[in-house]
């Protein structure tokens, strides 16, 4: 995971990242995509009306841990299929 580049979706208006919430009481899971086109497919399938307000950014695997701490995310959700979506949730310790 560390040497790989991931793609994340971020709001152009407030800078917040797209997350998945499993439990309302806890912070969300940062959604990570393995390819930029997967992130774009996810947007087109699930948020087409918001796509012009969102941007896809790349992040090195080595930066994910510090991003999780900075934004207090519960962990990451690695999107394996952007259309269904099929997401593997990994909790951050």
PDB file of C-alpha atoms in Angstrom:
ATOM      1  CA  UNK A   1       0.000   0.000   0.000  1.00  0.00           C
ATOM      2  CA  UNK A   2       2.828   2.412   0.777  1.00  0.00           C
ATOM      3  CA  UNK A   3       4.474   2.629  -2.643  1.00  0.00           C
ATOM      4  CA  UNK A   4       1.227   2.818  -4.608  1.00  0.00           C
ATOM      5  CA  UNK A   5      -0.476   5.978  -5.815  1.00  0.00           C
ATOM      6  CA  UNK A   6      -4.157   6.330  -4.943  1.00  0.00           C
ATOM      7  CA  UNK A   7      -6.821   8.716  -6.123  1.00  0.00           C
ATOM      8  CA  UNK A   8      -9.204  10.574  -3.847  1.00  0.00           C
ATOM      9  CA  UNK A   9     -12.179  12.822  -4.495  1.00  0.00           C
ATOM     10  CA  UNK A  10     -12.244  16.269  -2.930  1.00  0.00           C
ATOM     11  CA  UNK A  11     -14.739  19.108  -2.909  1.00  0.00           C
ATOM     12  CA  UNK A  12     -13.629  22.191  -4.836  1.00  0.00           C
ATOM     13  CA  UNK A  13     -15.768  24.417  -2.605  1.00  0.00           C
ATOM     14  CA  UNK A  14     -14.797  23.424   0.944  1.00  0.00           C
ATOM     15  CA  UNK A  15     -11.803  21.084   0.489  1.00  0.00           C
ATOM     16  CA  UNK A  16     -13.458  18.123   2.210  1.00  0.00           C
ATOM     17  CA  UNK A  17     -12.840  14.589   1.001  1.00  0.00           C
ATOM     18  CA  UNK A  18     -15.466  12.091  -0.120  1.00  0.00           C
ATOM     19  CA  UNK A  19     -15.932   9.533   2.645  1.00  0.00           C
ATOM     20  CA  UNK A  20     -18.137   6.601   3.532  1.00  0.00           C
ATOM     21  CA  UNK A  21     -19.809   6.531   6.936  1.00  0.00           C
ATOM     22  CA  UNK A  22     -20.548   3.164   8.476  1.00  0.00           C
ATOM     23  CA  UNK A  23     -21.704   4.454  11.849  1.00  0.00           C
ATOM     24  CA  UNK A  24     -23.104   7.937  12.452  1.00  0.00           C
ATOM     25  CA  UNK A  25     -21.212   8.213  15.740  1.00  0.00           C
ATOM     26  CA  UNK A  26     -17.799   7.755  14.158  1.00  0.00           C
ATOM     27  CA  UNK A  27     -15.783   9.670  11.599  1.00  0.00           C
ATOM     28  CA  UNK A  28     -15.887   8.474   8.017  1.00  0.00           C
ATOM     29  CA  UNK A  29     -13.600   6.317   5.921  1.00  0.00           C
ATOM     30  CA  UNK A  30     -11.620   8.097   3.223  1.00  0.00           C
ATOM     31  CA  UNK A  31     -12.445   6.556  -0.159  1.00  0.00           C
ATOM     32  CA  UNK A  32      -9.343   5.500  -2.110  1.00  0.00           C
ATOM     33  CA  UNK A  33      -9.362   4.538  -5.777  1.00  0.00           C
ATOM     34  CA  UNK A  34      -6.581   2.596  -7.488  1.00  0.00           C
ATOM     35  CA  UNK A  35      -6.941   4.460 -10.800  1.00  0.00           C
ATOM     36  CA  UNK A  36      -8.079   7.971 -11.675  1.00  0.00           C
ATOM     37  CA  UNK A  37     -10.649   6.634 -14.151  1.00  0.00           C
ATOM     38  CA  UNK A  38     -12.197   4.552 -11.342  1.00  0.00           C
ATOM     39  CA  UNK A  39     -12.727   7.707  -9.292  1.00  0.00           C
ATOM     40  CA  UNK A  40     -14.288   9.405 -12.311  1.00  0.00           C
ATOM     41  CA  UNK A  41     -16.531   6.370 -12.930  1.00  0.00           C
ATOM     42  CA  UNK A  42     -17.648   6.501  -9.299  1.00  0.00           C
ATOM     43  CA  UNK A  43     -18.529  10.181  -9.666  1.00  0.00           C
ATOM     44  CA  UNK A  44     -20.417   9.633 -12.907  1.00  0.00           C
ATOM     45  CA  UNK A  45     -22.371   6.699 -11.456  1.00  0.00           C
ATOM     46  CA  UNK A  46     -23.182   8.063  -7.989  1.00  0.00           C
ATOM     47  CA  UNK A  47     -22.806  11.852  -8.039  1.00  0.00           C
ATOM     48  CA  UNK A  48     -23.119  13.012 -11.634  1.00  0.00           C
ATOM     49  CA  UNK A  49     -25.046  16.128 -10.588  1.00  0.00           C
ATOM     50  CA  UNK A  50     -22.182  17.121  -8.231  1.00  0.00           C
ATOM     51  CA  UNK A  51     -19.249  16.157 -10.473  1.00  0.00           C
ATOM     52  CA  UNK A  52     -18.488  19.749 -11.494  1.00  0.00           C
ATOM     53  CA  UNK A  53     -17.958  20.626  -7.796  1.00  0.00           C
ATOM     54  CA  UNK A  54     -15.580  17.738  -7.141  1.00  0.00           C
ATOM     55  CA  UNK A  55     -11.996  17.039  -8.195  1.00  0.00           C
ATOM     56  CA  UNK A  56      -9.948  13.847  -8.394  1.00  0.00           C
ATOM     57  CA  UNK A  57      -6.505  14.154  -6.787  1.00  0.00           C
ATOM     58  CA  UNK A  58      -3.612  11.717  -6.508  1.00  0.00           C
ATOM     59  CA  UNK A  59      -1.973  10.812  -3.216  1.00  0.00           C
ATOM     60  CA  UNK A  60       1.052   8.636  -2.536  1.00  0.00           C
ATOM     61  CA  UNK A  61       0.430   5.654  -0.287  1.00  0.00           C
ATOM     62  CA  UNK A  62       3.076   7.052   2.071  1.00  0.00           C
ATOM     63  CA  UNK A  63       0.899  10.144   2.657  1.00  0.00           C
ATOM     64  CA  UNK A  64      -2.335   8.307   3.477  1.00  0.00           C
ATOM     65  CA  UNK A  65      -1.517   7.792   7.176  1.00  0.00           C
ATOM     66  CA  UNK A  66      -0.838  11.469   7.837  1.00  0.00           C
ATOM     67  CA  UNK A  67      -3.999  12.466   5.951  1.00  0.00           C
ATOM     68  CA  UNK A  68      -6.061  10.074   8.094  1.00  0.00           C
ATOM     69  CA  UNK A  69      -4.617  11.585  11.270  1.00  0.00           C
ATOM     70  CA  UNK A  70      -5.006  15.194  10.125  1.00  0.00           C
ATOM     71  CA  UNK A  71      -8.684  14.781   9.213  1.00  0.00           C
ATOM     72  CA  UNK A  72      -9.390  12.222  11.974  1.00  0.00           C
ATOM     73  CA  UNK A  73     -10.764   9.600   9.591  1.00  0.00           C
ATOM     74  CA  UNK A  74     -11.665   6.166  10.989  1.00  0.00           C
ATOM     75  CA  UNK A  75      -9.723   4.494   8.171  1.00  0.00           C
ATOM     76  CA  UNK A  76      -9.843   4.015   4.424  1.00  0.00           C
ATOM     77  CA  UNK A  77     -12.330   2.460   2.078  1.00  0.00           C
ATOM     78  CA  UNK A  78     -10.509   0.981  -0.908  1.00  0.00           C
ATOM     79  CA  UNK A  79     -12.968   0.993  -3.793  1.00  0.00           C
ATOM     80  CA  UNK A  80     -12.596  -2.277  -5.714  1.00  0.00           C
ATOM     81  CA  UNK A  81     -15.584  -1.724  -8.017  1.00  0.00           C
ATOM     82  CA  UNK A  82     -16.712   1.890  -8.495  1.00  0.00           C
ATOM     83  CA  UNK A  83     -20.010   1.056 -10.184  1.00  0.00           C
ATOM     84  CA  UNK A  84     -21.543  -1.287  -7.584  1.00  0.00           C
ATOM     85  CA  UNK A  85     -19.729   0.109  -5.407  1.00  0.00           C
ATOM     86  CA  UNK A  86     -17.677  -2.634  -3.758  1.00  0.00           C
ATOM     87  CA  UNK A  87     -15.522  -1.194  -0.977  1.00  0.00           C
ATOM     88  CA  UNK A  88     -13.008  -2.828   1.373  1.00  0.00           C
ATOM     89  CA  UNK A  89     -12.896  -0.952   4.687  1.00  0.00           C
ATOM     90  CA  UNK A  90      -9.634  -0.817   6.619  1.00  0.00           C
ATOM     91  CA  UNK A  91      -9.589   0.750  10.063  1.00  0.00           C
ATOM     92  CA  UNK A  92      -6.783   3.116  11.042  1.00  0.00           C
ATOM     93  CA  UNK A  93      -5.063   2.480  14.384  1.00  0.00           C
TER      94      UNK A  93
END
